[in-house]
Amino acid sequence: MRTQAEIKAMIEVLAKLDTSRMYLNDFFHTWKESDDEIAAVFQVAEILRAMREDNISTKVFDSGLGISIFRDNSTRTRFSFASACNLLGLEVQDLDEKISQIAHGETVRETANMVSFMADVIGIRDDMYIGKGHTYMKTVADSVAEGYKDGVLEQRPTLVNLQCDIDHPTQSMADMLHVINHFGGVENLKGKKIAMTWAYSPSYGKPLSVPQGIIGLFSRFGMEVVLAHPEGYDIMKDVEDVAAANAKASGGSFRKVDSMEEAFKDADIVYPKSWAPYAVMEERTRLVEAGRFDDLKDLEKRCLENNAKFKDWTCTEDLMKTTKDGKALYMHCLPADITGLSCKEGEVDRSVFDRYLVPLYKEASYKPYIIAAMIFLSKFEKPSAKLQMLLDEARPRIK
Amino acid sequence: MRTQAEIKAMIEVLAKLDTSRMYLNDFFHTWKESDDEIAAVFQVAEILRAMREDNISTKVFDSGLGISIFRDNSTRTRFSFASACNLLGLEVQDLDEKISQIAHGETVRETANMVSFMADVIGIRDDMYIGKGHTYMKTVADSVAEGYKDGVLEQRPTLVNLQCDIDHPTQSMADMLHVINHFGGVENLKGKKIAMTWAYSPSYGKPLSVPQGIIGLFSRFGMEVVLAHPEGYDIMKDVEDVAAANAKASGGSFRKVDSMEEAFKDADIVYPKSWAPYAVMEERTRLVEAGRFDDLKDLEKRCLENNAKFKDWTCTEDLMKTTKDGKALYMHCLPADITGLSCKEGEVDRSVFDRYLVPLYKEASYKPYIIAAMIFLSKFEKPSAKLQMLLDEARPRIK
Amino acid sequence: MRTQAEIKAMIEVLAKLDTSRMYLNDFFHTWKESDDEIAAVFQVAEILRAMREDNISTKVFDSGLGISIFRDNSTRTRFSFASACNLLGLEVQDLDEKISQIAHGETVRETANMVSFMADVIGIRDDMYIGKGHTYMKTVADSVAEGYKDGVLEQRPTLVNLQCDIDHPTQSMADMLHVINHFGGVENLKGKKIAMTWAYSPSYGKPLSVPQGIIGLFSRFGMEVVLAHPEGYDIMKDVEDVAAANAKASGGSFRKVDSMEEAFKDADIVYPKSWAPYAVMEERTRLVEAGRFDDLKDLEKRCLENNAKFKDWTCTEDLMKTTKDGKALYMHCLPADITGLSCKEGEVDRSVFDRYLVPLYKEASYKPYIIAAMIFLSKFEKPSAKLQMLLDEARPRIK
């Protein structure tokens, strides 16, 4: 619990950040946001969390809808989005759309408008097909912006990217907020080494947006960012370029290695996590588009066989011992493939995972607040003034 | 945006209308409502919209549920109902009932009561089977009215027909409100010609309630209402009688023609839209009831073959040129079957559809407000006083 | 409608009950609650209902989620929980989990935390497998309690058992509140005879938690509780022991008979209802765990054949005539298997069922208020003070 004076001080920090460009705007990729904007998301998230802990209502919407569009199943993201909306006073309405039902841009435009008559925010997760997810989100965002301009919609619904094919900003920012708190402040991150490494999983086709999101964001804080994966498991080149440029600008570094051992060595943070090779994801998209489902099965088979060559890419106790003081912060977006628990051979040893259970849950717990902060910043031109007003009113969340 | 004075003036117009019979009552068909009642729905819808545009909260319910029962899939109607409920402060709970699960009147009565303990309103869409939809709604409405009388329910949930086999009042009234605004006022509709015409679609079994709803409502405004369809594509005789009587009373006209060309000629408004012949829909209902699913497939096949004879019933650019000044208002309840976009041959040319995109979206945008108005009028004995109270309070929807 | 003075008097009765142990605690089984705690649930339920009838808002939560986990389909329980949450200001989020998806305790712990970031209450129905339902609920409750302690969750979500393999407390307490009101007060129940009897149903595997819940609760009120079933249809021995101990403590009695006639004779209340034998339910659980689905079908077949031997265990008009003055209160948790309506031969004659329709609906109508009362008592340390505050404020539910 924080005192009102502490929260007031947090609001004053926020007031100094320039968030004007976020107002009535969408959140697609972290690297499209300025440093002030990134800092503001963290700051608003922390303020909202502090106010909730103090039983102060942050319900800024009296009514209004938050539309969620999940193009694959997602319990956790669904609940995070629903929590964020509820915290601010929006009611969630789920739109269940199969990928096959949204083919043409015009159809997307129509549906986007039809579900948005009372929508203040739209959250979309569409991470399955390379080259599709972000494009879809952009079409939705443009459609409702136009709907607002044309007088069809009474408000401009803003969009939160809940995971696309390129970035997973709500994940990477929740992860980073966890890291900031773990190390006692953003100022302590300079020079810290993070190992974002591929790890073996018995399942196939995991999205690239987590590793991409991590290197695209963590490289902004002067850290030593190391990306490790077996040969062939490349991620998108564009995002590597983003990470390299970020690292340069922030006085940190970004490099790629082909050994988990090298990545883990003296690392302060490790993030071992499976993903599919970019080239495979591209082929998969082409096959789905062409309706070649037999070839798709074949691709999956080949991909799993290839994965199996790298079963030694797994986060063991021995590897953990090679990290900084043997105590690196272990991270994962969850759920993990845990050796001996959820599968025979997976991303991480059960004993390692178990030791980090509470930190892992805390890591996840930031996500609803990150989403709420993104919504908040897109809806209020002067977020600090609005938060101060809520603090002054101090309406109890529970009577 | 309207000024408070303008909204006040709108409320004063509402105050002169007699809506007493709507209080604690259901909304089944437009032709069961008086002229004052129809006018009141439009007026409340416009006032609610104006208040939302001005960021004035119209949340009259502190808590309470809006139950939605959709007996076939319906994204758009679902969102319209959810939006309307949210606007007034009700939380939507969906009841998923398969048609097979509700067989006996007694079962309907039980389920209706069991889901209505905190329900202020029930919205039902059941348009699939001739002779069934309205009957089902009536049973639900009677059941909960009785439940209230018996002390089972603390409130009398009122019912909004979100589309039955006979009428589609929320569609026809949203359409009419669009027309009223397009032509600059209800007083400008006298003598305007509307062509409600059948159009070819490659799909089968589209409900009759849209054309029926349109002729049953539009005939009340002194307009020249023309219904056009190929031989055999008749709608319900009862509704044609309603339209004829309405036309007579309002100083307009209602007639049937068997040519799209004749209907479009000099029309101010065109509404080309596919539907199934009434006789086919009746047979379909009988076959479903008898569980004769093989015969059902055969019926579908025959029906599609018959449809295909009338592929020239389609809204082309050439046809549009024959309308009043070549500029008739094109209408559709959406989604449309668009030639060259969503199908090879459909109800309308893509270029025509594209030209009317914004008006079509605006047409749809009235529906949540129409639904909210129907709920509002069924819940408040003095709707104008209540709206004036909301205007005086002027609580912001978004802080 | 009650006057404010009457409601105030009800609150004063509540104030004398010790509910301190309920605060931030879960509700699993009625027999784990003290007499004061049971009385408090009834009292809060009645107060909440009275306030709603008087259009006084009982929305104590400004925001917050109620998580519902239904591990089998359940329209009615779903709506009751949603109603209760809505009444208090919580928004429901449904978690759809298949039994196969939650295998390990650790997975339950993870999921429980991941969905609870903004959860104030969790309602679970898991009644399908003997030895599983309660265990699952306990794991969820412990997991989130720990999550709160560890700083993962900002609040401690409390759990309401919406039906487990052992007890069905929201049903039995709604039933008892109906009985209390029917007989004009809890003080009139001493010596009243209730027949909780098995009845024939053409379906298989109905849970034991209803009869167990009834004898476990009704035996606390000095009543003559008679449990009747054919040979082999035993319920859990532990719960029979609870009923026997309760009866002794309350000055009532509990006994088992093997004849419906004997149970009905001079009964004040009859509750004829089908259930599966405990031994069968145990075997079923074992077979499901072992994935022996063929054997499962065989078990069902044998069980239905055995059921069919006892078709004369049905609540007929003749049997009803043998009850006290021929006018026993007929009860059922609904839906019932009604002879000649929902099935050829079932639990009750249609004419009996029809005669009790309104009482049956009233019986069910208490459930949302019972659930709301359980939530309320777990969230407020001084429930009477909080209710008095709501009464004093008297904010209208509908403006």
XYZ file of C-alpha atoms in Angstrom, chain C residues 190-322:
133
model
C -39.366 -28.109 14.668
C -40.903 -31.534 14.208
C -41.817 -31.021 10.567
C -41.195 -34.092 8.476
C -39.237 -33.895 5.215
C -38.978 -36.822 2.828
C -35.844 -36.610 0.755
C -36.424 -39.510 -1.588
C -34.890 -41.021 -4.660
C -37.152 -41.029 -7.717
C -36.952 -42.739 -11.070
C -35.483 -40.889 -14.041
C -34.727 -42.136 -17.534
C -31.365 -40.387 -17.410
C -28.246 -41.495 -15.618
C -25.537 -40.155 -13.399
C -27.368 -37.314 -11.669
C -25.160 -35.928 -8.904
C -25.499 -36.843 -5.235
C -24.913 -33.351 -3.987
C -28.588 -32.373 -3.907
C -29.779 -35.119 -1.520
C -26.567 -34.779 0.481
C -26.968 -31.031 0.681
C -30.580 -31.334 1.807
C -30.039 -33.852 4.611
C -26.844 -32.063 5.673
C -28.679 -28.768 6.110
C -32.316 -29.599 6.931
C -31.203 -31.792 9.852
C -30.070 -28.645 11.690
C -33.584 -27.313 12.296
C -35.118 -29.918 14.615
C -36.955 -31.542 11.730
C -37.746 -35.187 11.109
C -35.492 -35.878 8.144
C -36.161 -39.092 6.266
C -33.938 -40.281 3.437
C -35.459 -42.918 1.180
C -33.934 -44.806 -1.729
C -33.932 -48.261 -3.317
C -31.253 -50.697 -2.273
C -27.903 -49.787 -3.778
C -28.644 -46.076 -4.223
C -26.607 -45.031 -1.227
C -25.208 -41.568 -0.851
C -21.902 -40.694 0.867
C -21.633 -42.198 4.330
C -19.832 -39.127 5.707
C -22.772 -36.884 4.926
C -25.218 -39.289 6.554
C -23.069 -39.038 9.658
C -23.257 -35.257 9.446
C -27.055 -35.436 9.209
C -27.277 -37.804 12.191
C -25.078 -35.566 14.337
C -26.990 -32.452 13.267
C -30.322 -34.081 14.072
C -29.147 -35.060 17.498
C -27.856 -31.567 18.232
C -30.986 -29.834 16.988
C -33.481 -32.132 18.703
C -34.700 -33.566 15.425
C -34.160 -36.939 13.836
C -32.559 -38.502 10.802
C -33.334 -41.940 9.480
C -33.114 -43.963 6.321
C -35.934 -46.027 4.852
C -36.196 -48.121 1.720
C -39.702 -47.138 0.707
C -41.020 -43.977 -0.852
C -44.425 -44.679 0.727
C -42.985 -44.730 4.222
C -41.079 -41.499 3.589
C -44.110 -39.679 2.170
C -46.482 -40.744 4.949
C -47.572 -37.607 6.832
C -44.638 -35.662 5.429
C -44.833 -31.860 5.528
C -42.321 -31.584 2.724
C -41.423 -34.013 -0.078
C -38.344 -33.791 -2.293
C -38.455 -36.677 -4.820
C -35.371 -36.528 -7.029
C -33.183 -38.930 -8.936
C -29.514 -39.586 -8.292
C -26.901 -42.166 -9.165
C -25.617 -44.679 -6.598
C -22.428 -43.598 -4.868
C -20.670 -46.811 -5.896
C -21.539 -46.190 -9.553
C -20.291 -42.615 -9.367
C -17.015 -43.860 -7.888
C -16.591 -46.445 -10.631
C -17.391 -43.806 -13.230
C -14.663 -41.537 -11.904
C -12.164 -44.387 -12.020
C -13.103 -45.275 -15.601
C -12.845 -41.662 -16.777
C -9.455 -41.303 -15.135
C -8.278 -44.484 -16.829
C -9.705 -43.352 -20.154
C -11.764 -46.536 -20.378
C -14.641 -45.035 -22.324
C -16.029 -48.314 -23.615
C -16.415 -49.557 -20.079
C -18.053 -46.239 -19.298
C -20.764 -46.900 -21.846
C -21.272 -50.318 -20.368
C -21.569 -48.804 -16.892
C -24.192 -46.367 -18.127
C -26.144 -49.182 -19.732
C -26.111 -51.290 -16.570
C -27.017 -48.298 -14.453
C -29.996 -47.383 -16.620
C -31.193 -50.976 -16.554
C -30.981 -50.946 -12.794
C -32.814 -47.629 -12.593
C -35.593 -49.117 -14.671
C -36.362 -51.637 -11.897
C -37.558 -48.760 -9.756
C -39.976 -46.946 -12.040
C -42.562 -47.108 -9.283
C -40.428 -44.692 -7.267
C -42.307 -41.695 -8.625
C -44.262 -38.875 -7.055
C -47.880 -39.614 -7.959
C -51.107 -37.921 -6.948
C -51.925 -40.986 -4.835
C -48.649 -40.687 -2.956
C -49.208 -36.965 -2.402
C -52.561 -37.781 -0.799
C -50.730 -39.734 1.927
